Amino acid sequence: MSQCAASAGLRVGSPIDLRNGFDLDTRKGQTLAMKIILKQEPEVVYMAPLSGPWCNWSNSKTDEQRHTDRQKALPMVRFCAQVAVHQLARGRKFIIENPRDSAIWWTHAFKYLTEKSGVTYGNLDFKAFHINKDVSNGYLSRPTSLLHNFPAGALGPLWSHTHSPKRDQSRDNAVQQTKQKYEQVYPYSFCTRLADMLRCFLNVKTRDASTSLLTDILELSLTDNELGEAHAH
């Protein structure tokens, strides 16, 4: 996702996830992440909270185990909702991704978020983005919802339909292993299309890779005064 956004000419912050040292289940990890958001003031934040505890296959567990797993996952869910509210308050955008039938949409934090003005859902089908045969048989073949606050039509080309997420209490044991393998691995064509739509929405001019890299290096190395002088020329 970050690579495609950068290739489209957007300025991209480093991904905030466990692989980069951010444990969003902890207060420390959330504080570090929020400091970055406050400093960088991103126009769009894309979030994909852990979906395992909320997916249909979790219904195969005992009520006690399922409840325990979801309680452990709640800090990340609440943090994503807090970031979304932060973006709303500042006139900026957010996108939150999870399976359409995920129970995450029925948590108090996300139900509160959906009551905010301008917040809506869109549903997409990753099979429409030509993912390979092996992956299409697993987690990414399942309908996915994006909760967001973009104006009507801004993300329209992504959607398969626009109904809200629905509850599905079916028990699906087969999804678990496939989902763990492919979680948060998006089809490249989906990433490029979303990045291009964000570029158009934000009215960012397309830059070639060399220009983007040089500009980013200069902006990271120059002071504000020096940067202003450079842009003046």
Coordinates of N, CA and C in Angstrom, one line a residue, residues 138-229:
G138 N -9.0 -18.1 -0.5 CA -8.9 -17.9 1.0 C -9.5 -16.6 1.5
Y139 N -8.8 -16.0 2.4 CA -9.3 -14.9 3.1 C -9.7 -13.7 2.2
L140 N -8.9 -13.4 1.2 CA -9.1 -12.2 0.4 C -10.3 -12.4 -0.5
S141 N -10.8 -13.6 -0.7 CA -11.9 -13.8 -1.5 C -13.2 -13.4 -0.8
R142 N -13.2 -13.2 0.5 CA -14.4 -12.9 1.2 C -14.7 -11.4 1.1
P143 N -15.9 -11.0 1.1 CA -16.3 -9.6 1.0 C -15.7 -8.8 2.1
T144 N -15.2 -7.6 1.7 CA -14.5 -6.7 2.6 C -15.2 -5.4 2.7
S145 N -15.2 -4.8 3.9 CA -15.8 -3.5 4.0 C -14.7 -2.4 4.4
L146 N -14.9 -1.2 3.9 CA -14.1 -0.1 4.2 C -15.0 0.9 4.9
L147 N -14.7 1.3 6.1 CA -15.4 2.3 6.8 C -14.6 3.6 6.6
H148 N -15.2 4.7 6.1 CA -14.5 5.9 5.7 C -15.3 7.1 5.8
N149 N -14.7 8.3 5.6 CA -15.4 9.5 5.6 C -15.2 10.4 4.4
F150 N -14.9 9.7 3.3 CA -14.8 10.3 2.0 C -16.2 10.7 1.4
P151 N -16.3 11.8 0.7 CA -17.6 12.1 0.1 C -18.1 11.1 -0.9
A152 N -19.4 11.1 -1.1 CA -20.0 10.2 -2.1 C -19.3 10.2 -3.4
G153 N -19.0 9.0 -3.9 CA -18.4 8.9 -5.2 C -16.8 9.0 -5.3
A154 N -16.2 9.4 -4.2 CA -14.8 9.6 -4.2 C -14.0 8.3 -4.3
L155 N -14.6 7.2 -3.7 CA -14.0 5.9 -3.7 C -14.9 4.9 -4.5
G156 N -15.9 5.5 -5.3 CA -16.9 4.7 -6.0 C -16.3 3.5 -6.8
P157 N -15.3 3.7 -7.6 CA -14.8 2.6 -8.5 C -14.3 1.4 -7.7
L158 N -14.1 1.5 -6.4 CA -13.7 0.3 -5.6 C -14.8 -0.6 -5.3
W159 N -16.0 -0.1 -5.2 CA -17.1 -0.9 -4.6 C -17.7 -1.9 -5.5
S160 N -18.0 -3.0 -4.8 CA -18.9 -4.1 -5.5 C -20.3 -3.8 -5.2
H161 N -20.6 -3.2 -4.1 CA -22.0 -2.7 -3.7 C -21.8 -1.9 -2.4
T162 N -22.8 -1.3 -2.0 CA -22.6 -0.3 -0.9 C -23.5 -0.6 0.4
H163 N -23.9 -1.8 0.5 CA -24.7 -2.2 1.7 C -23.8 -2.2 2.9
S164 N -24.3 -1.9 4.1 CA -23.6 -2.0 5.3 C -23.2 -3.4 5.7
P165 N -22.1 -3.5 6.5 CA -21.8 -4.9 7.0 C -22.9 -5.5 7.7
K166 N -23.0 -6.9 7.6 CA -24.1 -7.6 8.2 C -23.5 -8.7 9.1
R167 N -24.3 -9.1 10.1 CA -23.9 -10.1 11.0 C -24.0 -11.5 10.3
D168 N -23.0 -12.3 10.5 CA -23.1 -13.7 9.9 C -22.5 -14.6 11.0
Q169 N -23.4 -15.4 11.5 CA -23.0 -16.3 12.6 C -22.5 -17.7 12.2
S170 N -22.3 -17.8 10.9 CA -21.9 -19.2 10.4 C -20.5 -19.5 10.9
R171 N -20.3 -20.8 11.1 CA -19.0 -21.3 11.6 C -18.2 -21.7 10.4
D172 N -17.0 -21.1 10.4 CA -16.1 -21.4 9.2 C -14.7 -21.6 9.7
N173 N -14.4 -22.9 9.9 CA -13.1 -23.3 10.4 C -12.0 -23.2 9.4
A174 N -12.4 -23.3 8.1 CA -11.4 -23.4 7.1 C -10.7 -22.0 6.8
V175 N -11.3 -20.9 7.2 CA -10.8 -19.6 6.9 C -9.5 -19.3 7.8
Q176 N -9.5 -19.8 8.9 CA -8.4 -19.4 9.9 C -7.0 -19.5 9.4
Q177 N -6.6 -20.7 8.9 CA -5.2 -20.8 8.5 C -4.9 -20.0 7.3
T178 N -5.8 -20.0 6.3 CA -5.6 -19.2 5.1 C -5.5 -17.7 5.5
K179 N -6.4 -17.3 6.4 CA -6.4 -15.9 6.8 C -5.1 -15.5 7.4
Q180 N -4.6 -16.3 8.3 CA -3.4 -16.0 9.0 C -2.2 -15.8 8.0
K181 N -2.2 -16.6 6.9 CA -1.2 -16.6 6.0 C -1.2 -15.3 5.1
Y182 N -2.4 -14.8 4.8 CA -2.5 -13.7 3.8 C -3.0 -12.4 4.4
E183 N -3.1 -12.4 5.7 CA -3.7 -11.2 6.4 C -3.0 -9.9 6.0
Q184 N -3.8 -8.9 5.6 CA -3.2 -7.6 5.2 C -2.3 -7.6 4.1
V185 N -2.4 -8.6 3.2 CA -1.6 -8.7 1.9 C -2.6 -8.3 0.8
Y186 N -2.5 -7.1 0.3 CA -3.5 -6.6 -0.7 C -3.1 -6.9 -2.1
P187 N -4.0 -7.1 -3.0 CA -3.7 -7.2 -4.4 C -3.1 -5.9 -4.9
Y188 N -2.0 -6.0 -5.7 CA -1.3 -4.9 -6.2 C -2.2 -3.9 -7.0
S189 N -3.1 -4.5 -7.8 CA -4.0 -3.7 -8.6 C -5.0 -2.9 -7.7
F190 N -5.4 -3.4 -6.5 CA -6.2 -2.7 -5.6 C -5.4 -1.5 -5.0
C191 N -4.2 -1.8 -4.6 CA -3.4 -0.7 -4.0 C -3.1 0.4 -5.0
T192 N -2.8 0.1 -6.3 CA -2.5 1.1 -7.3 C -3.8 1.9 -7.6
R193 N -4.9 1.3 -7.6 CA -6.2 2.0 -7.9 C -6.5 2.9 -6.8
L194 N -6.4 2.4 -5.5 CA -6.7 3.3 -4.4 C -5.8 4.5 -4.3
A195 N -4.5 4.2 -4.6 CA -3.5 5.3 -4.5 C -3.8 6.3 -5.6
D196 N -4.2 5.9 -6.8 CA -4.5 6.9 -7.8 C -5.7 7.7 -7.5
M197 N -6.7 7.0 -6.8 CA -7.9 7.8 -6.4 C -7.6 8.8 -5.4
L198 N -6.7 8.4 -4.4 CA -6.3 9.4 -3.4 C -5.6 10.5 -4.0
R199 N -4.7 10.2 -5.0 CA -4.0 11.3 -5.6 C -4.9 12.3 -6.3
C200 N -5.9 11.8 -7.0 CA -6.9 12.6 -7.6 C -7.7 13.4 -6.6
F201 N -8.2 12.8 -5.5 CA -9.0 13.4 -4.5 C -8.2 14.5 -3.8
L202 N -6.9 14.3 -3.6 CA -6.0 15.3 -2.9 C -5.4 16.3 -3.9
N203 N -5.7 16.1 -5.2 CA -5.2 17.0 -6.2 C -3.7 17.1 -6.2
V204 N -3.1 15.9 -6.1 CA -1.6 15.8 -6.1 C -1.1 15.6 -7.5
K205 N -0.2 16.3 -8.0 CA 0.3 16.2 -9.4 C 1.2 14.9 -9.4
T206 N 1.1 14.2 -10.5 CA 2.0 13.0 -10.6 C 3.4 13.4 -10.8
R207 N 4.3 12.7 -10.0 CA 5.7 12.9 -10.1 C 6.4 11.6 -10.5
D208 N 7.5 11.7 -11.3 CA 8.2 10.5 -11.6 C 9.0 10.1 -10.4
A209 N 9.4 8.8 -10.4 CA 10.1 8.2 -9.2 C 11.3 9.0 -8.8
S210 N 12.1 9.5 -9.8 CA 13.4 10.2 -9.5 C 13.1 11.5 -8.9
T211 N 12.1 12.2 -9.4 CA 11.7 13.5 -8.8 C 11.1 13.3 -7.4
S212 N 10.3 12.3 -7.2 CA 9.7 12.1 -5.9 C 10.8 11.8 -4.9
L213 N 11.8 11.0 -5.2 CA 12.9 10.6 -4.3 C 13.7 11.8 -4.0
L214 N 14.1 12.6 -5.0 CA 14.9 13.8 -4.8 C 14.2 14.8 -3.9
T215 N 12.9 15.0 -4.2 CA 12.2 16.0 -3.4 C 12.1 15.5 -1.9
D216 N 11.8 14.3 -1.7 CA 11.7 13.8 -0.3 C 13.0 13.9 0.4
I217 N 14.1 13.6 -0.3 CA 15.5 13.7 0.4 C 15.7 15.2 0.7
L218 N 15.4 16.1 -0.2 CA 15.6 17.5 0.1 C 14.8 18.0 1.3
E219 N 13.5 17.6 1.3 CA 12.6 18.0 2.4 C 13.0 17.4 3.7
L220 N 13.6 16.3 3.7 CA 14.1 15.7 5.0 C 15.4 16.3 5.5
S221 N 16.2 16.9 4.6 CA 17.5 17.4 4.9 C 17.6 18.9 5.1
L222 N 16.7 19.6 4.5 CA 16.7 21.1 4.6 C 15.9 21.6 5.7
T223 N 16.2 22.8 6.3 CA 15.4 23.5 7.3 C 14.2 24.1 6.6
D224 N 13.2 24.6 7.4 CA 12.1 25.2 6.8 C 12.4 26.4 5.9
N225 N 13.3 27.2 6.4 CA 13.8 28.4 5.6 C 14.4 28.0 4.3
E226 N 15.3 27.0 4.4 CA 16.0 26.5 3.2 C 15.1 25.9 2.2
L227 N 14.1 25.2 2.8 CA 13.1 24.5 1.9 C 12.3 25.6 1.2
G228 N 11.9 26.7 1.9 CA 11.2 27.7 1.2 C 11.9 28.4 0.1
E229 N 13.2 28.6 0.3 CA 14.1 29.2 -0.7 C 14.2 28.2 -1.9

